[in-house]
Amino acid sequence: MKIVLLGAPGAGKGTQAKKLVEKYSLPQISTGDLLRAAVAAGSQLGKEAKSFMDKGELVPDSVVLGMVEERLKKDDCKKGYILDGFPRNTAQAEALDKMLSSLNMSLNAALSVDVPFDDLMKRLTGRRTCKSCGQMYNVYFSPSKKEGVCDKCSGELYQRDDDKEATIKRRLDVYNAQTAPLMEYYKKKGIVKSVAGTGSIDEIFKQVCSELGLK
Ligand code: AP5
Ligand code: MG
Ligand code: ZN
């Protein structure tokens, strides 16, 4: 199963991807996570990416495409994967199509997680993430039992640098201008599925599995 997750910042792409990883052992390829790892490692790529991420802008396609191509060639992608946060504009979607055809792969679905615009700000300002295992929490909707500590692994929770109000606003604008048009792109290919991204995370996950035809 090869899936692209579509949805605005804060829609719950990462949250649902992690549940798919747990249940179906598909690798999650999150370009945001890969870029944040490069930033944390202090690599050249990370340094280049950080200035764009801090402004809420897209990192240049040349940087992201190389990273994705390298990842898709790894053995664990043969059985499928979940692309989370990629592609992000039409140029990336076209480049992905080329990449996939050269690897003899094709997408099964582009699954859109739809959340009303007004809910996204609170989701993003409230998000906390575990430094050790990546588990996501939300101080408003799904807090950890102990503040600042991961329920799963006792790791430290942190707030993403780009989850500040001004940066979130820019990310949402960039999404509307550059990423939202991908719905049309994948509709033309006839592979769009969608779920309402509001309600409990488990309920949404049931819908996700049912839309994808997974048991
Ligand atoms: P990226 O990391 O991809 O961020 P994003 O698209 O802005 O999306 P988020 O990760 O913020 O949201 P999400 O949908 O994953 O939501 P989550 O599950 O965490 O990108 C960051 C930056 O990297 C970009 O701005 C750009 O600079 C760069 N970048 C990345 N990819 C790129 C690319 N391809 N090209 C160029 N640049 C790129 O959930 C959010 C919160 O809501 C959490 O707290 C969660 O607990 C909570 N939540 C989840 N579900 C529910 C629910 N049902 N009810 C209540 N709360 C919920
Ligand atoms: Mg995410
Ligand atoms: Zn943890």
Coordinates of N, CA and C and ligand atoms in Angstrom, one line a residue:
M1 N 0.8 -1.2 0.0 CA 0.0 0.0 0.0 C 0.9 1.3 0.0
K2 N 0.7 2.1 -1.0 CA 1.5 3.3 -1.1 C 0.6 4.5 -1.1
I3 N 0.8 5.3 0.0 CA -0.2 6.3 0.3 C 0.4 7.7 0.4
V4 N -0.3 8.7 -0.1 CA 0.1 10.0 0.2 C -0.9 10.6 1.2
L5 N -0.5 11.2 2.3 CA -1.4 11.9 3.2 C -1.5 13.3 2.8
L6 N -2.7 13.8 2.6 CA -2.9 15.2 2.3 C -3.6 15.9 3.5
G7 N -3.4 17.1 3.7 CA -4.1 17.8 4.8 C -3.3 19.0 5.3
A8 N -4.0 20.0 5.8 CA -3.4 21.2 6.3 C -2.4 20.9 7.5
P9 N -1.6 21.9 7.8 CA -0.8 21.7 9.0 C -1.7 21.6 10.2
G10 N -1.5 20.6 11.0 CA -2.3 20.3 12.2 C -3.5 19.4 11.9
A11 N -3.7 19.0 10.7 CA -4.9 18.2 10.4 C -4.8 16.8 11.1
G12 N -3.6 16.4 11.4 CA -3.5 15.1 12.0 C -2.8 14.0 11.1
K13 N -2.1 14.5 10.1 CA -1.4 13.6 9.2 C -0.4 12.7 10.0
G14 N 0.4 13.3 10.8 CA 1.4 12.6 11.6 C 0.8 11.6 12.6
T15 N -0.3 12.1 13.2 CA -1.0 11.3 14.2 C -1.6 10.0 13.6
Q16 N -2.2 10.2 12.4 CA -2.8 9.0 11.8 C -1.7 8.1 11.1
A17 N -0.7 8.8 10.6 CA 0.4 8.0 10.0 C 1.0 7.0 11.1
K18 N 1.2 7.6 12.3 CA 1.8 6.8 13.3 C 1.0 5.6 13.7
K19 N -0.3 5.7 13.6 CA -1.2 4.6 13.9 C -1.2 3.6 12.8
L20 N -1.0 4.0 11.5 CA -0.9 3.1 10.4 C 0.5 2.3 10.5
V21 N 1.5 3.0 11.0 CA 2.8 2.4 11.2 C 2.7 1.3 12.2
E22 N 2.0 1.6 13.4 CA 1.8 0.6 14.5 C 1.1 -0.6 14.0
K23 N 0.0 -0.4 13.3 CA -0.9 -1.5 12.9 C -0.5 -2.3 11.7
Y24 N 0.1 -1.6 10.7 CA 0.4 -2.3 9.5 C 1.9 -2.3 9.1
S25 N 2.7 -1.8 10.1 CA 4.2 -1.8 9.9 C 4.6 -1.2 8.6
L26 N 3.9 -0.2 8.1 CA 4.4 0.5 6.9 C 5.3 1.6 7.3
P27 N 6.4 1.9 6.6 CA 7.2 3.0 7.0 C 6.5 4.3 6.8
Q28 N 6.7 5.3 7.7 CA 6.2 6.6 7.5 C 7.3 7.5 7.0
I29 N 7.1 8.1 5.9 CA 8.1 9.0 5.3 C 7.6 10.4 5.5
S30 N 8.0 11.1 6.6 CA 7.6 12.5 6.8 C 8.7 13.4 6.5
T31 N 8.6 14.2 5.4 CA 9.7 15.1 5.1 C 9.9 16.1 6.2
G32 N 8.9 16.5 6.9 CA 9.0 17.4 8.1 C 9.9 16.8 9.1
D33 N 9.7 15.5 9.4 CA 10.5 14.8 10.4 C 11.9 14.6 9.9
L34 N 12.1 14.3 8.6 CA 13.4 14.1 8.1 C 14.2 15.4 8.1
L35 N 13.5 16.5 7.8 CA 14.2 17.8 7.9 C 14.5 18.2 9.3
R36 N 13.6 18.0 10.2 CA 13.9 18.3 11.6 C 15.1 17.5 12.2
A37 N 15.2 16.2 11.7 CA 16.3 15.4 12.1 C 17.6 16.0 11.5
A38 N 17.6 16.5 10.3 CA 18.8 17.1 9.7 C 19.1 18.4 10.4
V39 N 18.1 19.2 10.9 CA 18.4 20.4 11.6 C 19.1 20.0 12.9
A40 N 18.5 19.0 13.6 CA 19.0 18.6 14.9 C 20.5 18.1 14.8
A41 N 20.8 17.4 13.7 CA 22.1 16.9 13.5 C 23.1 17.9 13.1
G42 N 22.6 19.1 12.7 CA 23.5 20.2 12.3 C 24.1 20.0 11.0
S43 N 23.5 19.2 10.1 CA 24.1 18.9 8.8 C 24.0 20.2 7.9
Q44 N 24.7 20.2 6.8 CA 24.6 21.3 5.8 C 23.1 21.4 5.3
L45 N 22.5 20.3 5.0 CA 21.1 20.3 4.5 C 20.2 20.9 5.6
G46 N 20.5 20.5 6.9 CA 19.7 21.0 8.0 C 19.8 22.5 8.1
K47 N 21.0 23.0 8.0 CA 21.3 24.4 8.1 C 20.5 25.2 7.0
E48 N 20.5 24.6 5.8 CA 19.9 25.3 4.7 C 18.3 25.3 4.9
A49 N 17.8 24.1 5.4 CA 16.4 24.0 5.6 C 15.8 24.9 6.7
K50 N 16.6 25.0 7.8 CA 16.1 25.7 9.0 C 15.5 27.1 8.7
S51 N 16.2 27.9 7.9 CA 15.8 29.2 7.7 C 14.4 29.3 7.1
F52 N 14.1 28.3 6.2 CA 12.8 28.3 5.5 C 11.8 27.8 6.5
M53 N 12.1 26.8 7.3 CA 11.1 26.2 8.2 C 10.7 27.2 9.3
D54 N 11.7 28.0 9.8 CA 11.4 28.9 10.8 C 10.5 30.0 10.3
K55 N 10.5 30.3 9.0 CA 9.6 31.3 8.5 C 8.2 30.7 8.1
G56 N 8.1 29.4 8.1 CA 6.9 28.7 7.7 C 6.8 28.6 6.2
E57 N 8.0 28.8 5.5 CA 8.0 28.6 4.0 C 8.4 27.2 3.7
L58 N 8.1 26.8 2.4 CA 8.6 25.5 2.0 C 10.1 25.5 1.8
V59 N 10.7 24.4 2.1 CA 12.2 24.2 1.8 C 12.3 24.0 0.3
P60 N 13.3 24.5 -0.3 CA 13.4 24.3 -1.8 C 13.2 22.9 -2.3
D61 N 12.5 22.7 -3.4 CA 12.3 21.4 -3.9 C 13.5 20.5 -4.1
S62 N 14.6 21.2 -4.5 CA 15.9 20.4 -4.8 C 16.3 19.7 -3.5
V63 N 16.2 20.3 -2.4 CA 16.6 19.7 -1.1 C 15.7 18.5 -0.8
V64 N 14.4 18.8 -0.9 CA 13.4 17.8 -0.4 C 13.4 16.5 -1.3
L65 N 13.5 16.8 -2.7 CA 13.4 15.7 -3.6 C 14.5 14.7 -3.5
G66 N 15.7 15.2 -3.3 CA 16.9 14.3 -3.1 C 16.7 13.4 -1.9
M67 N 16.2 14.0 -0.8 CA 16.0 13.3 0.5 C 14.9 12.2 0.3
V68 N 13.8 12.5 -0.4 CA 12.8 11.5 -0.6 C 13.2 10.4 -1.5
E69 N 13.9 10.7 -2.5 CA 14.4 9.7 -3.5 C 15.3 8.7 -2.8
E70 N 16.2 9.2 -2.0 CA 17.1 8.4 -1.2 C 16.3 7.4 -0.3
R71 N 15.3 8.0 0.4 CA 14.5 7.2 1.3 C 13.7 6.1 0.6
L72 N 13.1 6.4 -0.6 CA 12.2 5.5 -1.3 C 13.0 4.3 -1.8
K73 N 14.3 4.5 -2.0 CA 15.1 3.4 -2.5 C 15.5 2.3 -1.4
K74 N 15.2 2.6 -0.2 CA 15.5 1.7 0.9 C 14.6 0.5 0.8
D75 N 15.1 -0.6 1.3 CA 14.4 -1.9 1.2 C 13.0 -1.9 1.8
D76 N 12.9 -1.2 2.9 CA 11.7 -1.3 3.7 C 10.5 -0.7 2.9
C77 N 10.8 0.1 1.8 CA 9.7 0.7 1.1 C 9.1 -0.2 0.0
K78 N 9.7 -1.4 -0.2 CA 9.3 -2.2 -1.3 C 7.8 -2.6 -1.1
K79 N 7.4 -2.9 0.2 CA 6.0 -3.3 0.5 C 5.1 -2.2 0.6
G80 N 5.5 -1.0 0.6 CA 4.7 0.2 0.7 C 5.2 1.2 1.7
Y81 N 4.5 2.3 1.8 CA 4.9 3.4 2.7 C 3.8 4.5 2.7
I82 N 4.0 5.3 3.7 CA 3.0 6.5 3.9 C 3.8 7.7 3.7
L83 N 3.5 8.5 2.7 CA 4.2 9.8 2.5 C 3.4 10.8 3.3
D84 N 4.0 11.5 4.3 CA 3.4 12.4 5.2 C 4.1 13.8 5.0
G85 N 3.3 14.7 4.4 CA 3.9 16.1 4.2 C 4.7 16.2 2.9
F86 N 4.6 15.3 2.1 CA 5.2 15.3 0.7 C 4.2 14.5 -0.2
P87 N 4.0 15.0 -1.4 CA 4.4 16.2 -2.0 C 3.7 17.4 -1.4
R88 N 4.2 18.6 -1.6 CA 3.7 19.8 -1.0 C 3.4 20.9 -2.1
N89 N 3.7 20.6 -3.3 CA 3.3 21.5 -4.4 C 3.3 20.7 -5.7
T90 N 2.8 21.3 -6.8 CA 2.7 20.5 -8.0 C 4.0 20.0 -8.5
A91 N 5.0 20.9 -8.4 CA 6.3 20.4 -8.9 C 6.8 19.2 -8.2
Q92 N 6.6 19.1 -6.9 CA 7.0 17.9 -6.1 C 6.1 16.7 -6.5
A93 N 4.8 16.9 -6.8 CA 4.0 15.8 -7.2 C 4.4 15.3 -8.5
E94 N 4.8 16.2 -9.4 CA 5.2 15.7 -10.7 C 6.6 14.9 -10.6
A95 N 7.4 15.5 -9.8 CA 8.7 14.8 -9.6 C 8.5 13.4 -8.9
L96 N 7.6 13.4 -8.0 CA 7.3 12.1 -7.4 C 6.8 11.0 -8.4
D97 N 5.9 11.5 -9.3 CA 5.4 10.6 -10.3 C 6.6 10.0 -11.2
K98 N 7.5 10.9 -11.5 CA 8.7 10.4 -12.3 C 9.5 9.4 -11.5
M99 N 9.7 9.8 -10.2 CA 10.5 8.9 -9.4 C 9.9 7.6 -9.2
L100 N 8.6 7.5 -9.0 CA 7.9 6.3 -8.8 C 7.9 5.4 -10.1
S101 N 7.7 6.1 -11.3 CA 7.7 5.3 -12.5 C 9.1 4.7 -12.7
S102 N 10.2 5.4 -12.4 CA 11.5 4.9 -12.6 C 11.8 3.8 -11.6
L103 N 11.1 3.7 -10.4 CA 11.3 2.6 -9.5 C 10.2 1.6 -9.6
N104 N 9.4 1.7 -10.7 CA 8.3 0.7 -11.0 C 7.3 0.7 -9.9
M105 N 7.0 1.8 -9.3 CA 6.0 1.9 -8.3 C 4.9 2.8 -8.7
S106 N 3.7 2.6 -8.1 CA 2.6 3.6 -8.3 C 1.8 3.8 -7.0
L107 N 1.2 5.0 -6.8 CA 0.4 5.2 -5.6 C -0.9 4.5 -5.6
N108 N -1.3 4.0 -4.5 CA -2.7 3.5 -4.4 C -3.7 4.5 -4.0
A109 N -3.3 5.5 -3.2 CA -4.3 6.5 -2.7 C -3.6 7.8 -2.2
A110 N -4.4 8.8 -2.4 CA -4.0 10.1 -1.8 C -5.2 10.4 -0.8
L111 N -4.9 10.3 0.5 CA -5.9 10.4 1.5 C -5.9 11.7 2.2
S112 N -7.0 12.4 2.0 CA -7.0 13.8 2.6 C -7.7 13.8 4.0
V113 N -7.1 14.4 4.9 CA -7.6 14.5 6.3 C -8.1 16.0 6.4
D114 N -9.5 16.1 6.5 CA -10.1 17.4 6.4 C -10.5 17.9 7.8
V115 N -10.0 19.1 8.1 CA -10.3 19.7 9.4 C -10.6 21.2 9.2
P116 N -11.7 21.7 9.8 CA -12.0 23.1 9.6 C -10.9 24.0 10.0
F117 N -10.7 25.0 9.2 CA -9.5 25.9 9.4 C -9.4 26.5 10.8
D118 N -10.6 26.8 11.4 CA -10.5 27.4 12.7 C -10.0 26.5 13.8
D119 N -10.0 25.2 13.6 CA -9.5 24.3 14.6 C -8.0 24.1 14.6
L120 N -7.4 24.5 13.5 CA -5.9 24.2 13.3 C -5.0 24.9 14.2
M121 N -5.3 26.2 14.5 CA -4.4 27.0 15.3 C -4.2 26.4 16.7
K122 N -5.4 26.0 17.3 CA -5.3 25.4 18.6 C -4.6 24.1 18.7
R123 N -4.8 23.3 17.6 CA -4.1 22.0 17.5 C -2.6 22.2 17.5
L124 N -2.2 23.3 16.7 CA -0.7 23.5 16.5 C -0.1 24.1 17.7
T125 N -0.7 25.2 18.3 CA -0.1 25.8 19.5 C -0.1 24.9 20.7
G126 N -1.0 23.9 20.7 CA -1.1 23.0 21.8 C -0.3 21.7 21.7
R127 N 0.3 21.5 20.5 CA 1.0 20.3 20.2 C 2.3 20.2 21.1
R128 N 2.6 19.0 21.6 CA 3.9 18.7 22.2 C 4.3 17.3 21.7
T129 N 5.6 17.1 21.5 CA 6.1 15.9 20.9 C 7.2 15.3 21.8
C130 N 7.2 14.0 21.8 CA 8.3 13.3 22.6 C 9.6 13.3 21.9
K131 N 10.7 13.8 22.6 CA 12.0 13.8 22.0 C 12.5 12.5 21.7
S132 N 12.1 11.5 22.5 CA 12.7 10.1 22.3 C 11.9 9.3 21.3
C133 N 10.6 9.2 21.5 CA 9.8 8.3 20.6 C 8.9 8.9 19.6
G134 N 8.8 10.3 19.6 CA 8.0 11.0 18.6 C 6.5 11.0 18.9
Q135 N 6.1 10.4 19.9 CA 4.6 10.4 20.3 C 4.2 11.8 20.4
M136 N 2.9 12.1 19.8 CA 2.4 13.4 19.9 C 1.3 13.6 20.9
Y137 N 1.3 14.7 21.6 CA 0.3 15.1 22.6 C -0.3 16.4 22.2
N138 N -1.3 16.8 22.9 CA -1.9 18.1 22.8 C -2.3 18.6 24.1
V139 N -1.8 19.8 24.6 CA -2.2 20.3 25.9 C -3.7 20.5 26.0
Y140 N -4.4 20.8 24.9 CA -5.8 21.1 25.0 C -6.6 19.8 24.8
F141 N -6.2 18.9 23.9 CA -7.1 17.8 23.5 C -6.6 16.4 24.0
S142 N -5.3 16.2 24.1 CA -4.8 14.9 24.5 C -3.5 15.1 25.3
P143 N -3.6 15.6 26.5 CA -2.4 15.9 27.3 C -1.7 14.6 27.8
S144 N -0.5 14.7 28.0 CA 0.2 13.5 28.7 C -0.2 13.5 30.1
K145 N -0.1 12.3 30.8 CA -0.6 12.2 32.2 C 0.2 13.2 33.1
K146 N 1.5 13.2 32.8 CA 2.4 14.1 33.6 C 2.9 15.2 32.7
E147 N 2.7 16.5 33.0 CA 3.1 17.6 32.1 C 4.6 17.5 31.7
G148 N 4.8 17.5 30.4 CA 6.2 17.5 29.9 C 6.9 16.2 29.8
V149 N 6.1 15.1 30.2 CA 6.7 13.8 30.2 C 5.9 12.8 29.3
C150 N 6.6 12.0 28.5 CA 5.9 11.1 27.6 C 5.3 9.9 28.4
D151 N 4.0 9.6 28.1 CA 3.3 8.5 28.8 C 4.0 7.2 28.3
K152 N 4.4 7.1 27.1 CA 4.9 5.8 26.5 C 6.3 5.5 27.0
C153 N 7.2 6.5 27.0 CA 8.6 6.2 27.2 C 9.3 7.1 28.3
S154 N 8.5 7.9 28.9 CA 9.0 8.9 29.9 C 10.0 9.9 29.3
G155 N 10.1 10.0 28.0 CA 10.9 11.0 27.4 C 10.4 12.4 27.6
E156 N 11.3 13.4 27.2 CA 10.9 14.8 27.5 C 10.1 15.3 26.3
L157 N 9.0 16.1 26.6 CA 8.2 16.6 25.5 C 8.7 18.0 25.1
Y158 N 8.6 18.3 23.8 CA 9.0 19.6 23.4 C 8.0 20.2 22.5
Q159 N 8.1 21.6 22.3 CA 7.2 22.3 21.3 C 8.0 22.6 20.1
R160 N 7.5 22.3 18.9 CA 8.2 22.6 17.7 C 8.5 24.1 17.5
D161 N 9.7 24.4 17.0 CA 10.0 25.8 16.7 C 9.0 26.6 15.9
D162 N 8.4 25.8 14.9 CA 7.5 26.5 14.0 C 6.1 26.5 14.5
D163 N 5.8 26.1 15.7 CA 4.5 26.1 16.2 C 4.2 27.4 17.0
K164 N 4.7 28.5 16.5 CA 4.4 29.8 17.1 C 3.3 30.5 16.2
E165 N 2.5 31.3 16.8 CA 1.3 31.8 16.1 C 1.6 32.4 14.7
A166 N 2.7 33.3 14.7 CA 3.0 34.0 13.4 C 3.4 33.0 12.4
T167 N 4.2 32.0 12.8 CA 4.7 31.0 11.8 C 3.6 30.1 11.4
I168 N 2.7 29.8 12.3 CA 1.6 28.9 11.9 C 0.7 29.6 10.9
K169 N 0.5 30.9 11.1 CA -0.3 31.7 10.1 C 0.3 31.5 8.7
R170 N 1.7 31.7 8.6 CA 2.3 31.6 7.3 C 2.2 30.2 6.8
R171 N 2.4 29.2 7.6 CA 2.3 27.8 7.1 C 0.9 27.6 6.5
L172 N -0.1 28.1 7.2 CA -1.5 27.9 6.7 C -1.7 28.6 5.3
D173 N -1.1 29.8 5.2 CA -1.2 30.5 3.9 C -0.5 29.7 2.8
V174 N 0.7 29.3 3.2 CA 1.5 28.5 2.2 C 0.7 27.2 1.8
Y175 N 0.1 26.6 2.8 CA -0.7 25.4 2.5 C -1.8 25.7 1.5
N176 N -2.5 26.8 1.7 CA -3.7 27.2 0.8 C -3.2 27.5 -0.6
A177 N -2.1 28.2 -0.6 CA -1.6 28.6 -2.0 C -0.9 27.5 -2.7
Q178 N -0.1 26.7 -2.0 CA 0.8 25.7 -2.8 C 0.3 24.3 -2.7
T179 N -0.2 23.9 -1.5 CA -0.4 22.5 -1.3 C -1.9 22.0 -1.6
A180 N -2.8 22.9 -1.2 CA -4.3 22.5 -1.4 C -4.6 22.2 -2.9
P181 N -3.9 22.8 -3.9 CA -4.2 22.4 -5.3 C -3.9 21.0 -5.6
L182 N -3.1 20.3 -4.7 CA -2.8 18.9 -5.0 C -4.0 18.0 -5.0
M183 N -5.1 18.4 -4.3 CA -6.3 17.7 -4.3 C -6.8 17.4 -5.7
E184 N -6.8 18.5 -6.5 CA -7.2 18.5 -7.9 C -6.3 17.6 -8.7
Y185 N -5.0 17.7 -8.4 CA -4.0 16.9 -9.1 C -4.3 15.4 -9.0
Y186 N -4.5 15.0 -7.7 CA -4.8 13.6 -7.5 C -6.2 13.2 -7.8
K187 N -7.1 14.1 -7.8 CA -8.5 13.8 -8.2 C -8.5 13.4 -9.7
K188 N -7.7 14.1 -10.5 CA -7.6 13.8 -11.9 C -7.1 12.4 -12.1
K189 N -6.2 11.9 -11.2 CA -5.7 10.6 -11.3 C -6.7 9.5 -10.7
G190 N -7.8 10.1 -10.1 CA -8.8 9.2 -9.6 C -8.4 8.4 -8.3
I191 N -7.5 8.9 -7.5 CA -7.0 8.2 -6.3 C -7.3 8.9 -5.0
V192 N -8.1 10.0 -5.1 CA -8.4 10.7 -3.8 C -9.4 10.0 -2.9
K193 N -9.1 9.9 -1.7 CA -10.0 9.5 -0.6 C -10.0 10.5 0.4
S194 N -11.1 10.7 1.2 CA -11.0 11.7 2.2 C -11.8 11.2 3.5
V195 N -11.3 11.7 4.6 CA -11.9 11.5 5.9 C -12.1 12.8 6.6
A196 N -13.1 12.9 7.5 CA -13.2 14.1 8.3 C -12.2 13.9 9.5
G197 N -11.4 14.9 9.7 CA -10.3 14.8 10.7 C -10.7 15.3 12.0
T198 N -12.0 15.5 12.3 CA -12.5 15.9 13.6 C -13.2 14.8 14.3
G199 N -13.1 14.8 15.7 CA -13.6 13.7 16.5 C -12.4 13.0 17.1
S200 N -12.7 11.8 17.7 CA -11.6 11.2 18.4 C -10.6 10.6 17.4
I201 N -9.3 10.5 17.8 CA -8.2 10.0 17.0 C -8.5 8.6 16.5
D202 N -9.1 7.8 17.4 CA -9.4 6.4 17.1 C -10.5 6.3 16.1
E203 N -11.5 7.1 16.3 CA -12.6 7.1 15.3 C -12.1 7.5 13.9
I204 N -11.3 8.5 13.9 CA -10.8 8.9 12.6 C -9.9 7.8 12.0
F205 N -9.2 7.1 12.8 CA -8.3 6.0 12.3 C -9.2 4.9 11.7
K206 N -10.3 4.6 12.3 CA -11.3 3.6 11.7 C -11.7 4.0 10.3
Q207 N -12.0 5.3 10.2 CA -12.4 5.8 8.8 C -11.2 5.7 7.8
V208 N -10.0 6.1 8.3 CA -8.8 6.0 7.5 C -8.7 4.6 6.9
C209 N -8.7 3.6 7.8 CA -8.6 2.2 7.4 C -9.6 1.8 6.4
S210 N -10.9 2.2 6.7 CA -12.0 1.8 5.9 C -11.8 2.5 4.5
E211 N -11.5 3.7 4.4 CA -11.3 4.4 3.1 C -10.1 3.7 2.3
L212 N -9.1 3.3 3.0 CA -8.0 2.7 2.4 C -8.2 1.2 2.1
G213 N -9.3 0.7 2.5 CA -9.7 -0.7 2.3 C -8.8 -1.7 3.1
L214 N -8.3 -1.2 4.3 CA -7.5 -2.0 5.1 C -8.4 -2.6 6.2
K215 N -8.0 -3.8 6.6 CA -8.9 -4.5 7.6 C -8.4 -4.1 9.0
Ligands
AP5_1 P1 5.6 19.3 8.5 O1 6.3 18.7 9.6 O2 5.1 18.5 7.4 O3 4.4 20.1 9.2 P2 2.9 20.4 8.6 O4 2.5 20.0 7.3 O5 2.8 21.9 8.9 O6 2.0 19.5 9.4 P3 2.1 19.2 10.9 O7 3.1 18.2 11.2 O8 2.2 20.5 11.7 O9 0.6 18.6 11.2 P4 0.1 17.2 11.1 O10 -1.0 17.1 10.1 O11 1.1 16.1 11.0 O12 -0.7 17.1 12.5 P5 -0.3 16.3 13.9 O13 -0.7 14.8 13.6 O14 1.0 16.6 14.3 O15 6.4 20.5 7.9 C1 7.1 21.4 8.7 C2 8.0 22.3 7.8 O16 9.0 21.5 7.1 C3 7.2 23.0 6.6 O17 6.6 24.3 7.1 C4 8.3 23.2 5.6 O18 9.1 24.3 6.0 C5 9.1 22.0 5.8 N1 8.7 20.9 4.9 C6 8.2 19.7 5.2 N2 7.9 18.9 4.2 C7 8.3 19.7 3.1 C8 8.2 19.5 1.7 N3 7.7 18.3 1.2 N4 8.6 20.5 0.9 C9 9.1 21.6 1.4 N5 9.2 21.9 2.7 C10 8.8 20.9 3.5 O19 -1.4 16.9 14.9 C11 -1.3 18.2 15.3 C12 -1.8 18.3 16.7 O20 -3.2 18.0 16.8 C13 -1.2 17.4 17.7 O21 -1.0 18.0 19.0 C14 -2.2 16.2 17.8 O22 -2.1 15.6 19.1 C15 -3.5 16.9 17.7 N6 -4.5 16.1 17.1 C16 -4.4 15.2 16.1 N7 -5.6 14.6 15.8 C17 -6.5 15.2 16.6 C18 -7.9 15.1 16.8 N8 -8.6 14.2 16.1 N9 -8.5 15.9 17.7 C19 -7.8 16.8 18.5 N10 -6.5 16.9 18.3 C20 -5.8 16.2 17.4
MG2 MG 3.3 16.2 10.9
ZN3 ZN 8.1 9.0 24.2

